[in-house]
CSV table of C-alpha atoms and ligand atoms in Angstrom, one decimal:
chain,number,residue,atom,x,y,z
S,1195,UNK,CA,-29.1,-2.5,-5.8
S,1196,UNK,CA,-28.6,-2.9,-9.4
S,1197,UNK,CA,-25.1,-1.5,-9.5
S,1198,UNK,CA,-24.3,-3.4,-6.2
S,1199,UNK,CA,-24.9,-6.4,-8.3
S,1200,UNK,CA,-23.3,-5.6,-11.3
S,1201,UNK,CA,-20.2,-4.7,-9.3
S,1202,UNK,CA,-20.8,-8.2,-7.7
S,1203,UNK,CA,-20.5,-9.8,-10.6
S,1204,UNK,CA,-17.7,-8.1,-11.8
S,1205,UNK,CA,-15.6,-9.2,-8.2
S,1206,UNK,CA,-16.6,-12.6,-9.3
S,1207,UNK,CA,-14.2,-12.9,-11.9
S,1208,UNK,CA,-10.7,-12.0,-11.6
S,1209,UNK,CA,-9.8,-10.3,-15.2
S,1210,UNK,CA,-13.0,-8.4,-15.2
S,1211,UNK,CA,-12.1,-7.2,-12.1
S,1212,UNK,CA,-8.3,-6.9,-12.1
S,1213,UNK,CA,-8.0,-5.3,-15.3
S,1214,UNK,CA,-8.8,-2.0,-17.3
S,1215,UNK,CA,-12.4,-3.3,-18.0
S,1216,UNK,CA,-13.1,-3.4,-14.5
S,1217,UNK,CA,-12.4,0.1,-13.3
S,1218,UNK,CA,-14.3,1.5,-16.2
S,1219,UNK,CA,-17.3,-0.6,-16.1
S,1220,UNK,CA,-17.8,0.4,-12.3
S,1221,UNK,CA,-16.9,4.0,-13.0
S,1222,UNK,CA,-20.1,4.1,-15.2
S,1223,UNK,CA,-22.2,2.4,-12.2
S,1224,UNK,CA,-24.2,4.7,-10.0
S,1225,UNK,CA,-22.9,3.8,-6.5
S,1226,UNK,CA,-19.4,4.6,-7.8
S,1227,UNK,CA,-18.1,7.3,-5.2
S,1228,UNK,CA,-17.3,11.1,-6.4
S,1229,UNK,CA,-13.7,12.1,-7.1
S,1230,UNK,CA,-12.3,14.5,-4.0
S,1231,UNK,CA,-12.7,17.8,-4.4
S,1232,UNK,CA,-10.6,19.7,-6.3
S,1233,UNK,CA,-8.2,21.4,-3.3
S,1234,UNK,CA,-9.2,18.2,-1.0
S,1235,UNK,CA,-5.9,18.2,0.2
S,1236,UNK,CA,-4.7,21.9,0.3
S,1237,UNK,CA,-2.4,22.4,3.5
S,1238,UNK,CA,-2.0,18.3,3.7
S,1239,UNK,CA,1.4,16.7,3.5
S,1240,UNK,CA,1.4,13.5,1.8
S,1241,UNK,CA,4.6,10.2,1.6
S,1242,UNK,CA,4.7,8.0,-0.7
S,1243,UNK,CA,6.7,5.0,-0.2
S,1244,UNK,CA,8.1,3.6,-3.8
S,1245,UNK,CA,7.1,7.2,-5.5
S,1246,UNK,CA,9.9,7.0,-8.0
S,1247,UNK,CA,8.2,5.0,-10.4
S,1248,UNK,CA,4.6,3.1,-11.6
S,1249,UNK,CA,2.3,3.8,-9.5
S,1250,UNK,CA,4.0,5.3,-6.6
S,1251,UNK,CA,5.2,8.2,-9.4
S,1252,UNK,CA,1.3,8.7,-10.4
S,1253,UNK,CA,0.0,8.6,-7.3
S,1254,UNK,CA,2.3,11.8,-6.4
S,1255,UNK,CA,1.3,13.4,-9.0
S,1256,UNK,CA,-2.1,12.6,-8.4
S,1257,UNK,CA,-2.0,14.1,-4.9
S,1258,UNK,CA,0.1,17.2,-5.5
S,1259,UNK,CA,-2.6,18.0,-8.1
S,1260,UNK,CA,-5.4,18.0,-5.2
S,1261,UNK,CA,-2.5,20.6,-3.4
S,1262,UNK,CA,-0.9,18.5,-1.3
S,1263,UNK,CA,2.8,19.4,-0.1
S,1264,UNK,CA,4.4,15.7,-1.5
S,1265,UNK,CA,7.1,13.6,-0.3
S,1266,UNK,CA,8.4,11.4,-2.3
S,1267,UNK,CA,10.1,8.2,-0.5
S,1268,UNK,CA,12.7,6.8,-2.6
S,1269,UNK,CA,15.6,4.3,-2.1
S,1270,UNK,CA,17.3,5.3,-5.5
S,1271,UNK,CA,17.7,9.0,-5.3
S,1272,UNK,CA,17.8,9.9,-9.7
S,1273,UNK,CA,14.4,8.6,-9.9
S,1274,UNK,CA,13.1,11.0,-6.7
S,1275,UNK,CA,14.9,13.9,-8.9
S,1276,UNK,CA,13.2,12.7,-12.0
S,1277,UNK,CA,10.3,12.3,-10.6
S,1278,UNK,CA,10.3,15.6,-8.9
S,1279,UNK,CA,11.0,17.4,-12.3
S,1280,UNK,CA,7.4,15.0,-14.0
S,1281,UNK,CA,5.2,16.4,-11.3
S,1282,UNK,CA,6.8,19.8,-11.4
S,1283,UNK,CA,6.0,19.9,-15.1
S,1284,UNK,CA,2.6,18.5,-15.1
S,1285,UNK,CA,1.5,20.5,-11.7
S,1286,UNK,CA,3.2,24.1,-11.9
S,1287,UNK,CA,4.3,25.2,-8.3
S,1288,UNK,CA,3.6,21.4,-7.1
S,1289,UNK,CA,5.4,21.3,-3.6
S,1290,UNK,CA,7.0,18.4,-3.7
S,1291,UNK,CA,10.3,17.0,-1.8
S,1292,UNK,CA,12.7,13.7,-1.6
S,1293,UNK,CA,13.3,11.5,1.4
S,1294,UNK,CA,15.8,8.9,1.1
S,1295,UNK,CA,14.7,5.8,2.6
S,1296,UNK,CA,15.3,1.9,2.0
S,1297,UNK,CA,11.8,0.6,3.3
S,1298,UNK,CA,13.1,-2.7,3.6
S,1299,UNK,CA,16.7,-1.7,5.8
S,1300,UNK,CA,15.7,-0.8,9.4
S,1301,UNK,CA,18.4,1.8,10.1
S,1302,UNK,CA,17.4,3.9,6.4
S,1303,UNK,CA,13.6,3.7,8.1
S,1304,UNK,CA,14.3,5.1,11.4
S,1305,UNK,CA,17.2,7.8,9.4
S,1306,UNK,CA,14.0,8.8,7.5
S,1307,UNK,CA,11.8,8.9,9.6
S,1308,UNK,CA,13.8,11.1,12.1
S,1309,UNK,CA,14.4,13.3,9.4
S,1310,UNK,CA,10.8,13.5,8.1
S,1311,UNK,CA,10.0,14.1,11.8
S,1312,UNK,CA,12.5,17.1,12.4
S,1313,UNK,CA,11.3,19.0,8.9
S,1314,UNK,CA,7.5,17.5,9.3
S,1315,UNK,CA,5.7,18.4,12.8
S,1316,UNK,CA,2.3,17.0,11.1
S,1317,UNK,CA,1.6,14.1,8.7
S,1318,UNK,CA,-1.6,14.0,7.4
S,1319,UNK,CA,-1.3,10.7,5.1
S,1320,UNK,CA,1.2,7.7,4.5
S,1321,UNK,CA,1.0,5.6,1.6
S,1322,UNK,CA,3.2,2.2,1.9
S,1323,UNK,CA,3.6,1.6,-1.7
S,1324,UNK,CA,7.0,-0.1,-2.3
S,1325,UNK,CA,6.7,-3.1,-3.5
S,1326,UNK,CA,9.6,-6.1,-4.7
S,1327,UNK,CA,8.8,-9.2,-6.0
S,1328,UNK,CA,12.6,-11.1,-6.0
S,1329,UNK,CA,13.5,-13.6,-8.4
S,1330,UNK,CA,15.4,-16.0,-5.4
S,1331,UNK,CA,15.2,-15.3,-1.3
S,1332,UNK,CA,17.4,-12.3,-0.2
S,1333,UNK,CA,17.8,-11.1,3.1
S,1334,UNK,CA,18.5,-7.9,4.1
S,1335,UNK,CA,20.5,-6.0,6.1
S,1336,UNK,CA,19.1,-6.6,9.6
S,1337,UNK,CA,18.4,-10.8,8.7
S,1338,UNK,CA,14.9,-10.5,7.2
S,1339,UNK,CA,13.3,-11.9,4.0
S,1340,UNK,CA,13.3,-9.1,1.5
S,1341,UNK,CA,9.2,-9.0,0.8
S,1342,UNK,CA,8.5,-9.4,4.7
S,1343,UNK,CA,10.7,-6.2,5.0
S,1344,UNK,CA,9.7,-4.3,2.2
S,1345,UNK,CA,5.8,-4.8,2.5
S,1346,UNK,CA,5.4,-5.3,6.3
S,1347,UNK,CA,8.4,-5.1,8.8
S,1348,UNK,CA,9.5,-1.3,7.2
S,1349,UNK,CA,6.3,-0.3,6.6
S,1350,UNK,CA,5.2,-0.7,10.4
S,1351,UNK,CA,8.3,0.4,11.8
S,1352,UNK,CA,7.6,3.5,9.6
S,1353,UNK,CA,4.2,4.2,10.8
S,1354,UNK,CA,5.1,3.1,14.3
S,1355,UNK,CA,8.3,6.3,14.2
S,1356,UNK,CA,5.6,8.2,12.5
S,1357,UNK,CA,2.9,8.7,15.0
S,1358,UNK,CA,3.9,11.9,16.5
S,1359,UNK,CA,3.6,13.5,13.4
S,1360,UNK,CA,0.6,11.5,12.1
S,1361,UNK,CA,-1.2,12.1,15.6
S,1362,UNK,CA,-0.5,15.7,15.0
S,1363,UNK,CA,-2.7,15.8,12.1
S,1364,UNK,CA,-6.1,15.4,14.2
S,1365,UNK,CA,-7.3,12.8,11.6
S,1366,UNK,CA,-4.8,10.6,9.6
S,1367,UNK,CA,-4.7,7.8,6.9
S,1368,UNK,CA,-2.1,5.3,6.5
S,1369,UNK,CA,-2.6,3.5,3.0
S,1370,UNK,CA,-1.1,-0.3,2.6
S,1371,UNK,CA,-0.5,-1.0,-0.9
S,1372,UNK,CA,-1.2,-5.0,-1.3
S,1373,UNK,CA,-2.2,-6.7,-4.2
S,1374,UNK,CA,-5.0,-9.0,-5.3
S,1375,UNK,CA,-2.1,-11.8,-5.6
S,1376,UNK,CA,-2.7,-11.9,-1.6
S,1377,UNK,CA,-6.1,-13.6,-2.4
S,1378,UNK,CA,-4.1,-16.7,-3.3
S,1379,UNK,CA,-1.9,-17.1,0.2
S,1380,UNK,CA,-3.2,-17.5,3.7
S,1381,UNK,CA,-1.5,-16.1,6.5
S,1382,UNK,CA,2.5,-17.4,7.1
S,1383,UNK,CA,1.9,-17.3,10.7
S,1384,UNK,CA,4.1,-20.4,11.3
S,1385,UNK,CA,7.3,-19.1,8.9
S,1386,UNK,CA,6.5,-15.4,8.3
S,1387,UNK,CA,10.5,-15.2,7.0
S,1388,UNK,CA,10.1,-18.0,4.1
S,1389,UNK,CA,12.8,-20.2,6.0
S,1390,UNK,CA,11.3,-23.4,4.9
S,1391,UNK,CA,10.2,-25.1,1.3
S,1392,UNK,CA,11.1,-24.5,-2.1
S,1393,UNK,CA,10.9,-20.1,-2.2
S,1394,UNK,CA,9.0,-18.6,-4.9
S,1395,UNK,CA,9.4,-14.8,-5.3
S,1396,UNK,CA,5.6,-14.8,-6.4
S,1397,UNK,CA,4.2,-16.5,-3.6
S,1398,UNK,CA,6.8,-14.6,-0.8
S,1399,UNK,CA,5.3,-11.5,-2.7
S,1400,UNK,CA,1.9,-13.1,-2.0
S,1401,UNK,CA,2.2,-14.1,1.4
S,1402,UNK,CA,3.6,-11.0,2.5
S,1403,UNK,CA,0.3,-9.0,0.8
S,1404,UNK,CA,-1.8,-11.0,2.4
S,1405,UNK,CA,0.0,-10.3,5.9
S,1406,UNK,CA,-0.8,-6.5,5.0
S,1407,UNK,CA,-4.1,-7.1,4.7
S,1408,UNK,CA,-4.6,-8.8,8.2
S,1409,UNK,CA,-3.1,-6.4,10.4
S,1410,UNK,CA,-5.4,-3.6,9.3
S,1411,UNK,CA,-7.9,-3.9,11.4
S,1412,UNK,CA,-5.7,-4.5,14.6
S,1413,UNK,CA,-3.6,-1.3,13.5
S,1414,UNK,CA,-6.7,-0.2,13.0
S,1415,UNK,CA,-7.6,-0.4,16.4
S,1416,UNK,CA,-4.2,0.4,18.0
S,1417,UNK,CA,-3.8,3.7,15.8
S,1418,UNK,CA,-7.3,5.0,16.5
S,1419,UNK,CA,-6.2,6.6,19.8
S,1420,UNK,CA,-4.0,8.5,17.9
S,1421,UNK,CA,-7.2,9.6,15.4
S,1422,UNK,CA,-4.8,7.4,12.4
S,1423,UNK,CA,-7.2,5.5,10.5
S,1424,UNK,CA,-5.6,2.4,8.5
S,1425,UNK,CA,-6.8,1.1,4.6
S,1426,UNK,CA,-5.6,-1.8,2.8
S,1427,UNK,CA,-5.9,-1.8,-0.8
S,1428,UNK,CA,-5.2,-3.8,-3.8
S,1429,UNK,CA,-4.8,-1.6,-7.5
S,1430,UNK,CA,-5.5,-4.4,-10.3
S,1431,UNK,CA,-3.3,-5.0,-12.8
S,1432,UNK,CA,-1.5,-1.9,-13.7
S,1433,UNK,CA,1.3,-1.4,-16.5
S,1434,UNK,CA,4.5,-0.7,-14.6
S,1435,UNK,CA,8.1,-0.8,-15.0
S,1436,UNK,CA,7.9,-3.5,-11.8
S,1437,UNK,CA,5.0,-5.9,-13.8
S,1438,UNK,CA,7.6,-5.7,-16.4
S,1439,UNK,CA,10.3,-6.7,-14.8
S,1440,UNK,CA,9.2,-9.0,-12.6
S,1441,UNK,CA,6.7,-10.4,-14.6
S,1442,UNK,CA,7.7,-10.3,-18.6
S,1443,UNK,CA,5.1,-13.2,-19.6
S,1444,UNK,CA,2.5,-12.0,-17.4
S,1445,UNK,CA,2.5,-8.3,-18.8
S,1446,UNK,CA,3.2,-9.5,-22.4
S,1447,UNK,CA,-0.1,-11.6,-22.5
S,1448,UNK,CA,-1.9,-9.1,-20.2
S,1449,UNK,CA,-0.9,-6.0,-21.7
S,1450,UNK,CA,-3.7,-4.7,-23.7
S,1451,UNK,CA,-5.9,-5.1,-20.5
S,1452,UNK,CA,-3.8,-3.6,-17.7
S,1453,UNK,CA,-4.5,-0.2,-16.2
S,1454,UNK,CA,-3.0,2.3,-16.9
S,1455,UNK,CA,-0.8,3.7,-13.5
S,1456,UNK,CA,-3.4,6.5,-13.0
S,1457,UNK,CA,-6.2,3.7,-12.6
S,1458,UNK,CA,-3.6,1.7,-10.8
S,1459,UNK,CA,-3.3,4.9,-8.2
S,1460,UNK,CA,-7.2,5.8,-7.9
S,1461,UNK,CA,-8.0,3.9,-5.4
S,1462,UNK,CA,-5.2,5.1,-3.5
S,1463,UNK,CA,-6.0,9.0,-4.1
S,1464,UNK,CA,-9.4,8.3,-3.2
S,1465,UNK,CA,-8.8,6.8,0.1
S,1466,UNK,CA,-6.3,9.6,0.8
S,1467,UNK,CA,-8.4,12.3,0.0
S,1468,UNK,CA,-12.0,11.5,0.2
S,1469,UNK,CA,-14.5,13.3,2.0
S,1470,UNK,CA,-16.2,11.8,4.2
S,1471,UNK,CA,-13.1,9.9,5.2
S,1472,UNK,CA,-13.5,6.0,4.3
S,1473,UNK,CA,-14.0,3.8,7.4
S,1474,UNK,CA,-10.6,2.5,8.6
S,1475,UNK,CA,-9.6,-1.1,9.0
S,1476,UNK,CA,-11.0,-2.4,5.9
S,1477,UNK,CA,-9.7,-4.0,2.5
S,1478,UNK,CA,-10.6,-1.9,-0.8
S,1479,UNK,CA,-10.6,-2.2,-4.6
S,1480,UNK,CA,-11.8,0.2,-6.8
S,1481,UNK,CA,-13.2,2.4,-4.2
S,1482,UNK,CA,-15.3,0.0,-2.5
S,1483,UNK,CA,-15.0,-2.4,0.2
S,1484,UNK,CA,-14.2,-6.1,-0.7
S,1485,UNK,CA,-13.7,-9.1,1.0
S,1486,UNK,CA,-10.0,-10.2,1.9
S,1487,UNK,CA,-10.9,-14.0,1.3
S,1488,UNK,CA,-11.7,-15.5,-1.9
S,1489,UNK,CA,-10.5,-18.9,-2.0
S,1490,UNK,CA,-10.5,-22.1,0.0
S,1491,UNK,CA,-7.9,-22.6,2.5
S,1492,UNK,CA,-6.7,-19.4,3.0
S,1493,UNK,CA,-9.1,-17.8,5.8
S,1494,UNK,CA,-7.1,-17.3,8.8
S,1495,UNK,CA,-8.6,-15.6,12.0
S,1496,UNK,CA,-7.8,-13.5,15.2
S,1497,UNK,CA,-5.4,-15.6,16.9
S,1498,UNK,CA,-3.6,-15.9,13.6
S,1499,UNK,CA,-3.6,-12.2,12.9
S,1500,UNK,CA,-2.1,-11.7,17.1
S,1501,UNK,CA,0.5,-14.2,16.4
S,1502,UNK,CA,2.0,-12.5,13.5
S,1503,UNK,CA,2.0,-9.3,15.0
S,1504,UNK,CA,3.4,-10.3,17.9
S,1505,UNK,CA,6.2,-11.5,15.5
S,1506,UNK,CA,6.1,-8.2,13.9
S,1507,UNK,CA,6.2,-6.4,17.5
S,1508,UNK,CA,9.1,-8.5,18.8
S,1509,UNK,CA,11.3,-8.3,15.8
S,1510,UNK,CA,10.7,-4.3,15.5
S,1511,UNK,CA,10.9,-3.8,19.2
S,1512,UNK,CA,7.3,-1.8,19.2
S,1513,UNK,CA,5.9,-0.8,22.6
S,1514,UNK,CA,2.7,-2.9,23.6
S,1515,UNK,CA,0.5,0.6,23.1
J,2461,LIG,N1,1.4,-2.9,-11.1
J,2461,LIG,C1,0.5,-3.8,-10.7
J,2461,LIG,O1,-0.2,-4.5,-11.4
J,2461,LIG,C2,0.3,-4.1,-9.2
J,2461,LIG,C3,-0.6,-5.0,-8.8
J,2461,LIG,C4,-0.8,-5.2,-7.4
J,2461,LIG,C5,-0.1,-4.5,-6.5
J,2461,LIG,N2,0.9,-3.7,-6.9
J,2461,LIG,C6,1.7,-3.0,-5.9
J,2461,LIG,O2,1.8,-1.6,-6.2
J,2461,LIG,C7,2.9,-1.0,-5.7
J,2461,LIG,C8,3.7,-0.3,-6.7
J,2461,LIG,O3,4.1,-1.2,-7.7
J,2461,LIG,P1,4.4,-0.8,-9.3
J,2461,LIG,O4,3.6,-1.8,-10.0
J,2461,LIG,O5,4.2,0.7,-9.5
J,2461,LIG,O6,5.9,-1.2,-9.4
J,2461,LIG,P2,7.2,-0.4,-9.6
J,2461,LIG,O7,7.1,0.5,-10.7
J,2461,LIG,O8,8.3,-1.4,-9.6
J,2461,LIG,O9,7.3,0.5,-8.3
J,2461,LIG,C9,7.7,-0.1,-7.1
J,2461,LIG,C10,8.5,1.0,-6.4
J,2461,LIG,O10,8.9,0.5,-5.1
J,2461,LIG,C11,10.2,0.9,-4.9
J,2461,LIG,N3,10.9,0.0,-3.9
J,2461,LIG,C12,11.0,-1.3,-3.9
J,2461,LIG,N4,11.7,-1.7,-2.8
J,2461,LIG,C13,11.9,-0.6,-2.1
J,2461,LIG,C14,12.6,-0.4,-0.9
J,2461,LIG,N5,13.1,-1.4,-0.2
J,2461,LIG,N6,12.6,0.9,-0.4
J,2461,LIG,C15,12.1,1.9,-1.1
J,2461,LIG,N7,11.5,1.8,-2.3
J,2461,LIG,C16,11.4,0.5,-2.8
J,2461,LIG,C17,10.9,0.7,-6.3
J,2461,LIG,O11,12.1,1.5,-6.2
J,2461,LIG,P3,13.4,1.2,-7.1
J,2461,LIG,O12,13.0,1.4,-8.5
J,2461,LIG,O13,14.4,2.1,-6.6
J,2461,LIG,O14,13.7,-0.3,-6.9
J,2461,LIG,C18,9.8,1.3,-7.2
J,2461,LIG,O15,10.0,2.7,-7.4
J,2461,LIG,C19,3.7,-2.2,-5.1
J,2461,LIG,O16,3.5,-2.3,-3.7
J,2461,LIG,C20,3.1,-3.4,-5.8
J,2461,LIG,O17,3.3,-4.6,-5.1
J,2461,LIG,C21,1.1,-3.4,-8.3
């Protein structure tokens, strides 16, 4: 009870919570959940969208060390070699292999996933972790805004292509990476591509982690047939070449209170790996369940959430089931 508080109270405010001192002060709490077992994910095969760098890089590592076979998602193919050669040296004999995929450009999703289909019968866990936050509005390839693509559109069309493989595993997890920036935007039902108003990278980045979030639990739903159970979760504020870039002043005044990418990833390897497996269709931060509101004027509900995806289901031609 104690520990629930103290956690409570930590969620309350955002650096606490966000930064290094959170993770650590809830690791030290009793109700914080054991790490998985050292082979929890012997015979397990593992991608990881955005692995070539941050946090994507450490969560790879991170799973190839609990023996997964690793696939590393990239979209700029020297940092999948580099990153290959990291794990290799920090986990000998670490099975680990490149796809080349664009998350945000239809046609490199469905080349990718064909291919990861034809070399992959069964998929036991996909983690959407690339993530863009643009300076000005770009759109890609196939007409969409570029954080709508990168952090929804691709990431569903992914699972969607997926399923076989993922169904094949008997008991799945899909893994959204959002971000606790999500808690500031409600739910873009009404201009999902950022066509109208003055765009701001941050808030497109925002609105389009918040979308995540929402669809959970109706993917959770939809996917459970399949025995493919669906987490959202956000990482804090980790130390990465993309805070850096996207955000200088952020991560110069932050800096000596960001994670580290390892705490940035735990949450990740944990939801991936844990045994038992964490209830699917929920929201999590540091290993526990939070809520996905925190702020007036952002709560959306159902109709909202069945709105966007038809959106979502129209513009990536899904099937209704
Ligand atoms: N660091 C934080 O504090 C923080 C906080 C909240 C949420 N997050 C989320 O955590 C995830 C990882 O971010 P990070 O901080 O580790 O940043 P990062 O180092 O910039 O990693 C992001 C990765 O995503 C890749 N990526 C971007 N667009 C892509 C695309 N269209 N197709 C394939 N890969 C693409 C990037 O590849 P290239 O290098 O080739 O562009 C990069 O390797 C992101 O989803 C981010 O939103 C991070």
């Amino acid at each position: 009870m104690l520990a629930r508080t103290a956690d409570a109270v930590l969620e309350g405010t955002v650096v606490g919570s966000f930064s290094s001192l959170g993770l650590s002060a809830r690791r030290a709490l009793p109700a914080w959940p054991g790490d998985p077992e050292l082979h929890a994910l012997r015979d397990k095969t593992v991608l990881v969208t955005g692995a070539g760098s941050g946090i994507g890089a450490e969560c790879a590592r991170q799973l190839a060390m609990l023996g997964a076979r690793v696939l590393l998602g990239v979209r700029t193919p020297s940092k999948g070699t580099a990153t290959v050669s990291w794990i290799r040296a920090s986990v000998p004999g670490a099975d680990v292999d490149v796809v080349d995929i664009d998350v945000a450009d239809l046609s490199s999703v469905r080349r990718a996933a064909r291919h990861v289909l034809s070399v992959e019968p069964r998929l036991d866990v996909v983690i959407h972790n690339a993530g863009v936050l643009p300076k000005e509005r770009e759109l890609t390839a196939d007409g969409h805004e570029v954080t709508l693509a990168t952090h929804v559109l691709g990431p569903l069309l992914l699972s969607e292509l997926l399923r076989p493989a993922l169904r094949a595993s008997g008991s799945s997890r899909v893994v959204f990476v959002s971000s606790g920036g999500m808690y500031t935007q409600g739910l873009a039902v009404d201009d999902p591509e950022y066509a109208q108003g003055e765009y701001k990278g941050a808030v497109a980045y925002a609105r389009t982690k918040r979308m995540q979030v929402s669809l959970v639990p109706l993917l959770a739903h939809r996917w459970a047939v399949d025995g493919i159970a669906v987490h959202a979760m956000h990482p804090g504020w980790a130390n990465t070449p993309g805070v850096v870039d996207a955000l200088p002043g952020f991560h110069r005044l932050m800096r000596p209170l960001l994670r580290d990418a390892r705490a940035g990833a735990d949450t990740i390897v944990w939801l991936a790996a844990a045994r038992p497996a964490p209830e699917s269709g929920h929201f999590w931060h540091d290993r526990h369940r939070r809520s996905a509101f925190r702020l007036p004027g952002t709560k959306h509900d159902e109709h909202d959430v069945m709105r966007l995806w038809e959106f979502c289901r129209d513009a990536l031609d899904l099937p209704m089931r």
